[in-house]
Short mmCIF file of C-alpha atoms and ligand atoms in Angstrom, two decimals:
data_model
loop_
_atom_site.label_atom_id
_atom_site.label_comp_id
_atom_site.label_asym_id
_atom_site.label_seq_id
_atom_site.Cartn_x
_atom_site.Cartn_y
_atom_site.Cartn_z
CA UNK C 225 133.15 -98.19 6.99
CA UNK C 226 135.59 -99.68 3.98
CA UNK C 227 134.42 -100.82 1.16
CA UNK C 228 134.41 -104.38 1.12
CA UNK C 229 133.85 -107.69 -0.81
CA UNK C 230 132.94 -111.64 0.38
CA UNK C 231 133.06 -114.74 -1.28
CA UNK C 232 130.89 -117.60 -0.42
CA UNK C 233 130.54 -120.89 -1.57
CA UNK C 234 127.30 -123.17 -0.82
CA UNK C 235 127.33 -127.02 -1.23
CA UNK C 236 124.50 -126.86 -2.36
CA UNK C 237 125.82 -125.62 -5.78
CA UNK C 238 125.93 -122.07 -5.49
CA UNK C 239 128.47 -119.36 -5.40
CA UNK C 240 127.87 -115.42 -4.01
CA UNK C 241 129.39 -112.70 -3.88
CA UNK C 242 128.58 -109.73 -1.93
CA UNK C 243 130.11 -106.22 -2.41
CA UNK C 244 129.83 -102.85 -0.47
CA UNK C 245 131.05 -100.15 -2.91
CA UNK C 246 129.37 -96.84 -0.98
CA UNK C 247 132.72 -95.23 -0.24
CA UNK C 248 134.09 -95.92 -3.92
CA UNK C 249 131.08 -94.88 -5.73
CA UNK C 250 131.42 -91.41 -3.62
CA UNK C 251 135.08 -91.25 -4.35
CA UNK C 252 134.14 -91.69 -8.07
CA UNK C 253 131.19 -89.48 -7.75
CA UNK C 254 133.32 -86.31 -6.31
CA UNK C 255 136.64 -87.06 -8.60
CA UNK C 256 134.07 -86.68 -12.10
CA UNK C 257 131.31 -84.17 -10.84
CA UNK C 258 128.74 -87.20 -11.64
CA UNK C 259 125.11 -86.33 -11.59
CA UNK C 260 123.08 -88.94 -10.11
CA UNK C 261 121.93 -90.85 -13.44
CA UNK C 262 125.77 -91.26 -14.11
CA UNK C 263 126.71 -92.06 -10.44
CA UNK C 264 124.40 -94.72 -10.66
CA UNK C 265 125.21 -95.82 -14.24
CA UNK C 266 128.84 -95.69 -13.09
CA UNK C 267 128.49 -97.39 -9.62
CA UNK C 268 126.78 -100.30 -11.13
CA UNK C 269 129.46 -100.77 -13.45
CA UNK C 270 132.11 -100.41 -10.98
CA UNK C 271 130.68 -102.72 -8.39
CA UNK C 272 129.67 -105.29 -11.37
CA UNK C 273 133.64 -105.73 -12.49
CA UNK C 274 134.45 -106.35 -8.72
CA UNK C 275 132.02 -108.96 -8.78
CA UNK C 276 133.28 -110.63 -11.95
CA UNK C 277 136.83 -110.31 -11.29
CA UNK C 278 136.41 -113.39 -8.04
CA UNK C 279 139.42 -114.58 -8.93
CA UNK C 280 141.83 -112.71 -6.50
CA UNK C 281 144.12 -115.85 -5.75
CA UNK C 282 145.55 -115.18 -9.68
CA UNK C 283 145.01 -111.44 -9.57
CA UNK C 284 142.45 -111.55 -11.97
CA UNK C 285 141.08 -108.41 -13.38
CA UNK C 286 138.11 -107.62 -15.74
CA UNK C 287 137.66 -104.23 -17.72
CA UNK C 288 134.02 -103.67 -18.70
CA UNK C 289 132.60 -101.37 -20.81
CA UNK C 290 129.07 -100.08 -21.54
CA UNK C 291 128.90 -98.78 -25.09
CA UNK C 292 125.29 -97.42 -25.32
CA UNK C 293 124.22 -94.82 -28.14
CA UNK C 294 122.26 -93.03 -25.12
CA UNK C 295 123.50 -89.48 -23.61
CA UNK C 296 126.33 -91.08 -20.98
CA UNK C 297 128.55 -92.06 -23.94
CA UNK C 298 130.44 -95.53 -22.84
CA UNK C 299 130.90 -96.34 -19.22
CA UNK C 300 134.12 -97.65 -18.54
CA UNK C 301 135.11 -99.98 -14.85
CA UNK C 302 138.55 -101.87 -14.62
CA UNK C 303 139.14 -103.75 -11.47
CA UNK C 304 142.75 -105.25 -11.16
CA UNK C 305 144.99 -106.28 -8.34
CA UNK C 306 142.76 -107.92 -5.58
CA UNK C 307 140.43 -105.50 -4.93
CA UNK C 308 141.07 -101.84 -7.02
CA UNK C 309 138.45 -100.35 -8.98
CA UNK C 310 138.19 -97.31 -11.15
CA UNK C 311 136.13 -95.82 -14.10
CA UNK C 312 134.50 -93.24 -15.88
CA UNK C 313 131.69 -91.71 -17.89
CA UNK C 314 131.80 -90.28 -20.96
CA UNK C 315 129.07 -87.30 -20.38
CA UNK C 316 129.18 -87.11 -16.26
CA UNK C 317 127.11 -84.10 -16.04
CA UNK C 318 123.77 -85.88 -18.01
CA UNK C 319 120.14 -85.32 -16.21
CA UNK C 320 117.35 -87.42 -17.23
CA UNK C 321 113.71 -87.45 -15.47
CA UNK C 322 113.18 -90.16 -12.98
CA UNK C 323 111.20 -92.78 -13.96
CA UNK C 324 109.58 -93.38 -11.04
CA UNK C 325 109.60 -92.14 -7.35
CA UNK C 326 113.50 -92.43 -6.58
CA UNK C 327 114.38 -94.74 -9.83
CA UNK C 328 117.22 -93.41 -11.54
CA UNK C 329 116.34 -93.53 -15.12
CA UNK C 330 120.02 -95.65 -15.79
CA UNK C 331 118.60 -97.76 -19.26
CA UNK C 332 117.59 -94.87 -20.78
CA UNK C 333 121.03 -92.83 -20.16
CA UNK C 334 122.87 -96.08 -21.97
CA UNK C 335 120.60 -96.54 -24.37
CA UNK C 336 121.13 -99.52 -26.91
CA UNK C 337 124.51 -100.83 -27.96
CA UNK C 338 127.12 -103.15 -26.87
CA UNK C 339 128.74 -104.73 -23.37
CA UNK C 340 132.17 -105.52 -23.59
CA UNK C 341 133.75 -107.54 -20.86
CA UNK C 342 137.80 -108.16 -20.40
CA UNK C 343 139.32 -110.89 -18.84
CA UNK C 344 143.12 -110.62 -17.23
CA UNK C 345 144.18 -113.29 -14.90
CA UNK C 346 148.16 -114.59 -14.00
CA UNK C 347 146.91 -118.08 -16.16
CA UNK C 348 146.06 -116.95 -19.09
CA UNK C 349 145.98 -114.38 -21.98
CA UNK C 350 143.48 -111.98 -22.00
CA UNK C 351 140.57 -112.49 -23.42
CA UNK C 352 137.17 -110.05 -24.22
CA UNK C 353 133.57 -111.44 -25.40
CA UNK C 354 130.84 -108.76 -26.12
CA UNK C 355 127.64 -109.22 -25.96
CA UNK C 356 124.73 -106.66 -27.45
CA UNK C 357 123.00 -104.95 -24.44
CA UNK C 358 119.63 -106.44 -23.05
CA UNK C 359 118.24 -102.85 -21.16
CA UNK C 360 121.27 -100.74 -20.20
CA UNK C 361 120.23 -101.10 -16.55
CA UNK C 362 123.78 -102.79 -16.16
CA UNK C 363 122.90 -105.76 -14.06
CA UNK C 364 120.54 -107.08 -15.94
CA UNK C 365 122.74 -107.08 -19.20
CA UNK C 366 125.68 -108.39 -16.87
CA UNK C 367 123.19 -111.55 -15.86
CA UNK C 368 122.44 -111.74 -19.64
CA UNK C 369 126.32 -111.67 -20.20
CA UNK C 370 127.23 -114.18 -17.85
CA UNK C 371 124.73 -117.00 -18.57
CA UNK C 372 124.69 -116.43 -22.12
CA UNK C 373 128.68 -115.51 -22.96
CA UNK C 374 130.24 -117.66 -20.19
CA UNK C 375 127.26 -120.39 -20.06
CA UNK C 376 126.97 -119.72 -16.21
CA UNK C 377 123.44 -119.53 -14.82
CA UNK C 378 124.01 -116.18 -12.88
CA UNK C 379 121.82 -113.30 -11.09
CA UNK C 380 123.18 -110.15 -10.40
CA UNK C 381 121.83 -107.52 -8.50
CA UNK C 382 123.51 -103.67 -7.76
CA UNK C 383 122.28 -100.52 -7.09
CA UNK C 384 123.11 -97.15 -6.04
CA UNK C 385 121.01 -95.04 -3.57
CA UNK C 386 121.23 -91.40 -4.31
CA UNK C 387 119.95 -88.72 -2.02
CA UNK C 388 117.84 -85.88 -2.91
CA UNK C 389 120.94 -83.95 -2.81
CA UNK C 390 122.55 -85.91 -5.18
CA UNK C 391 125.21 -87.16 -3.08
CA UNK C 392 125.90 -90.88 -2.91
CA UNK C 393 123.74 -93.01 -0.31
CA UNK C 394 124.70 -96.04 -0.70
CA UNK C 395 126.02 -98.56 -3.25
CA UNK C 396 127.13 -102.59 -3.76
CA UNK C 397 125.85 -105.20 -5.49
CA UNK C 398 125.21 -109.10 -5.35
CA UNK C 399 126.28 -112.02 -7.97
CA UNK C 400 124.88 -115.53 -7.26
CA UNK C 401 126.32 -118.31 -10.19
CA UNK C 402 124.99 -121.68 -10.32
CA UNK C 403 127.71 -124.41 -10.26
CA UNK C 404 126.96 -127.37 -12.86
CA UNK C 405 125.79 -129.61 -9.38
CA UNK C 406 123.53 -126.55 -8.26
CA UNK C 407 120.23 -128.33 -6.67
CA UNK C 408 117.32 -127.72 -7.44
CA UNK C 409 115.95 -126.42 -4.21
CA UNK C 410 118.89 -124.33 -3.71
CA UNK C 411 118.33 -122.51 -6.56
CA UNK C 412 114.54 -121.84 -5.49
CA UNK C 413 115.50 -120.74 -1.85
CA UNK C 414 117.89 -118.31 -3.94
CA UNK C 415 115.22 -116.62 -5.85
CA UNK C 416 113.27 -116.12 -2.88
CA UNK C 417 116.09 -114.87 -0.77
CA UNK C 418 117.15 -112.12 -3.57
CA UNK C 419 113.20 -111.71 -3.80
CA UNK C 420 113.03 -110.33 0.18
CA UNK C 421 116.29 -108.74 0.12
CA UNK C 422 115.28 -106.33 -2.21
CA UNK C 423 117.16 -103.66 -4.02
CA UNK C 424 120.60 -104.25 -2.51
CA UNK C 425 120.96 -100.39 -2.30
CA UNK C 426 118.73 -100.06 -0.32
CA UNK C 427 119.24 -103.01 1.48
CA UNK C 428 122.76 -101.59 2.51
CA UNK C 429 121.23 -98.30 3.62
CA UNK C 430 119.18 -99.70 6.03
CA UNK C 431 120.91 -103.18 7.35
CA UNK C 432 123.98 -104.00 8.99
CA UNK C 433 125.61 -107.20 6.68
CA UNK C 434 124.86 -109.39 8.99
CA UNK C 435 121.42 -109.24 8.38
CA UNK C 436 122.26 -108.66 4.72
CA UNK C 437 123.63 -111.93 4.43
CA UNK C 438 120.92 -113.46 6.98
CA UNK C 439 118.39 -112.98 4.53
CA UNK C 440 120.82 -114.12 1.67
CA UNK C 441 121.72 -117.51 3.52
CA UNK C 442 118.02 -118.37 4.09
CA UNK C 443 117.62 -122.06 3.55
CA UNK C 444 120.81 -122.43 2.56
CA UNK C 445 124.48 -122.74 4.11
CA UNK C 446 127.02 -120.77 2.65
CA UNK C 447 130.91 -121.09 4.22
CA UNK C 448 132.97 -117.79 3.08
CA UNK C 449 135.90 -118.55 1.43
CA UNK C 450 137.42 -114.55 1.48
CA UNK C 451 136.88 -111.08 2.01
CA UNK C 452 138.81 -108.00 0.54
CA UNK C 453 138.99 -104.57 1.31
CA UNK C 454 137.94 -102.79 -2.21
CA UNK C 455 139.40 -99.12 -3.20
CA UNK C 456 139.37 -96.80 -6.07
CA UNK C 457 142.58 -95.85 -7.20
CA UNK C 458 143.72 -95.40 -10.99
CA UNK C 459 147.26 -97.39 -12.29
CA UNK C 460 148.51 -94.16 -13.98
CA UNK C 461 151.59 -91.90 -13.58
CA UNK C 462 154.16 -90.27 -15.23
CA UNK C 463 156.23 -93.63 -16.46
CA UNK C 464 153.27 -94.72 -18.20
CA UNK C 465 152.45 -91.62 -19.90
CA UNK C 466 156.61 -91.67 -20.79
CA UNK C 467 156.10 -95.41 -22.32
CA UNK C 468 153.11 -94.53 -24.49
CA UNK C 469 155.25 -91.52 -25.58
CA UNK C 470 157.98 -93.83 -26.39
CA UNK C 471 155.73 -95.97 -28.28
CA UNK C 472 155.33 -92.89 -30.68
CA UNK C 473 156.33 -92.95 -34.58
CA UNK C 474 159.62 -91.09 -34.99
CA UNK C 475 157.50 -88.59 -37.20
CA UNK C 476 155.67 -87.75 -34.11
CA UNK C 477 157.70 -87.54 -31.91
CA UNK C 478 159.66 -84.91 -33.48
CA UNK C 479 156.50 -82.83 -34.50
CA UNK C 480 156.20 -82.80 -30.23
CA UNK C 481 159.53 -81.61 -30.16
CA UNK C 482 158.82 -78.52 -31.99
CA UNK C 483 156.33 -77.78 -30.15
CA UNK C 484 157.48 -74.83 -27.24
CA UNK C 485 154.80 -76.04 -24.75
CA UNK C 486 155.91 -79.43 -24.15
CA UNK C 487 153.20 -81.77 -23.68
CA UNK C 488 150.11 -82.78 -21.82
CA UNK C 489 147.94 -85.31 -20.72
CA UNK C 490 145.27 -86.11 -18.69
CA UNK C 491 144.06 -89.64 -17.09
CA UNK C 492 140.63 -89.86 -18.23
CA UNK C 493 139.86 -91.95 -14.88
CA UNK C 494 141.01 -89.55 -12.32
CA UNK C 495 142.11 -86.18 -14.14
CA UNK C 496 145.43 -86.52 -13.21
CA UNK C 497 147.51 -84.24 -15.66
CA UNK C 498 150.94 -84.98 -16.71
CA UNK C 499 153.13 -82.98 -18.44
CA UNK C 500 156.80 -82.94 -19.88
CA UNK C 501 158.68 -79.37 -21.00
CA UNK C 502 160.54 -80.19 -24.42
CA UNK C 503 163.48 -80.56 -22.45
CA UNK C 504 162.21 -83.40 -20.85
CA UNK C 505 161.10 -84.76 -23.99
CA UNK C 506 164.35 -84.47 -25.84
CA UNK C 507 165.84 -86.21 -23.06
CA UNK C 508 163.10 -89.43 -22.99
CA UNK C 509 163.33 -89.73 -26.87
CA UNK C 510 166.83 -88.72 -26.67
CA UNK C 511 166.83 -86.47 -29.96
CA UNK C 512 167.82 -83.97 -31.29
CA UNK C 513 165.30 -80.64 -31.28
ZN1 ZN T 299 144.57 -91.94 -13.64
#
């Protein structure tokens, strides 16, 4: 099944959003050798910029990261471009205990520190707000984030169900906002609703969407306004990496002339490794070796 995300609007006053983010969260999982803490850690992220960035009419994207002093390092998640996602963990390989019977221990591999959320959208210049983390469970400090930093009553819910073989089970995540007209009882049969869903993971492990969003729409009428497929895949390649070279002091760039091995480097979201011979580098700075 593809990964997927839906828009809803209620007139009652509410706004949802509902993403499936199993097959991306694998993707991600398999590309960085995650352990399960950092799958989790990583997924949550992931699915929570997909969530933020609604905005797919103006191509909005939204970078977040996590900047905890625990033993993941940062978490980084950029989704861009309608519906493309991609990230990754400083320390992939961390183990932690559980903290309870299948509960991934994700607050304590963050730890305490910062949230930083980015803003890109067609109508306007970026913009970032950070906000100091609330428990480095992710969705919690992104509910914090949006209520507090962009003063819009929120709840967000994600998770990601790991088997006992580590692989990835299942993953997505939920975002309700409260429009300024929100009423009163819509915001109660809300509560309940996320209440008996559950955690989404497993939610999505064990129901079709249908009944998903059943239990979701309880007491309420939602009308969906779109739905996207939603895809890992990194913006990098070789004309990038030749821009950022070209960026370069002329200092530097001559000291990578001299060296015989060329140069290297490697996409920290998806390992990709690019490389240019100092042939090829005499020709893009167009120097003299
Ligand atoms: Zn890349």
């Amino acid at each position: 099944m593809a990964d997927t995300i839906a828009h809803y609007v209620s007139p009652a006053g509410l706004r949802m959003s509902v993403a499936y983010t199993t097959e991306l969260v694998r993707q991600a999982q398999q590309l960085h050798q995650l352990s399960p803490v950092a799958a989790a850690a990583l997924g949550r992220t992931m699915t929570g910029a997909l969530l933020l960035a609604n905005d797919f009419k103006n191509k909005e994207g939204v970078s977040i990261r996590i900047a905890g002093d625990g033993p993941l390092g940062s978490i980084h998640a950029d989704a861009y471009e309608s519906g493309k996602v991609r990230g990754y963990v400083d320390c992939p390989h961390v183990e932690l205990p559980l903290k309870g019977p299948h509960k991934l221990d994700v607050g304590s591999a963050v730890g305490r520190g910062m949230l930083y959320v980015t803003r890109y959208s067609l109508l306007r210049h970026p913009y970032q707000s950070a906000i100091a983390l609330t428990s480095g469970e992710i969705a919690e400090d992104l509910t914090y984030y949006l209520t507090v930093s962009e003063q819009i009553p929120s709840a967000v819910s994600l998770g990601v169900l790991v088997n006992p073989d580590t692989s990835v089970a299942a993953a997505g995540g939920v975002m309700v906002q409260a429009l300024p007209d929100a009423e009163e009882h819509a915001l109660s049969a809300m509560e309940a609703n996320l209440q008996e869903l559950g955690p989404i993971s497993h939610a999505i492990q064990t129901q079709p969407s249908a009944d998903i969003l059943a239990t979701l729409s309880r007491n309420l009428s939602f009308r969906r306004l779109s739905e996207n497929t939603v895809k890992w895949e990194c913006t990098c390649g070789k004309e990038r990496f030749e821009r950022a070279l070209l960026q370069l002091a002329r200092d530097d760039k001559e000291e990578l002339l001299h060296d015989e091995n060329g140069v290297e480097m490697s996409c920290h979201y998806c390992n990709a490794v690019y490389r240019l011979t100092p042939g090829e580098l005499q020709e893009l700075f167009g120097l003299k070796g």
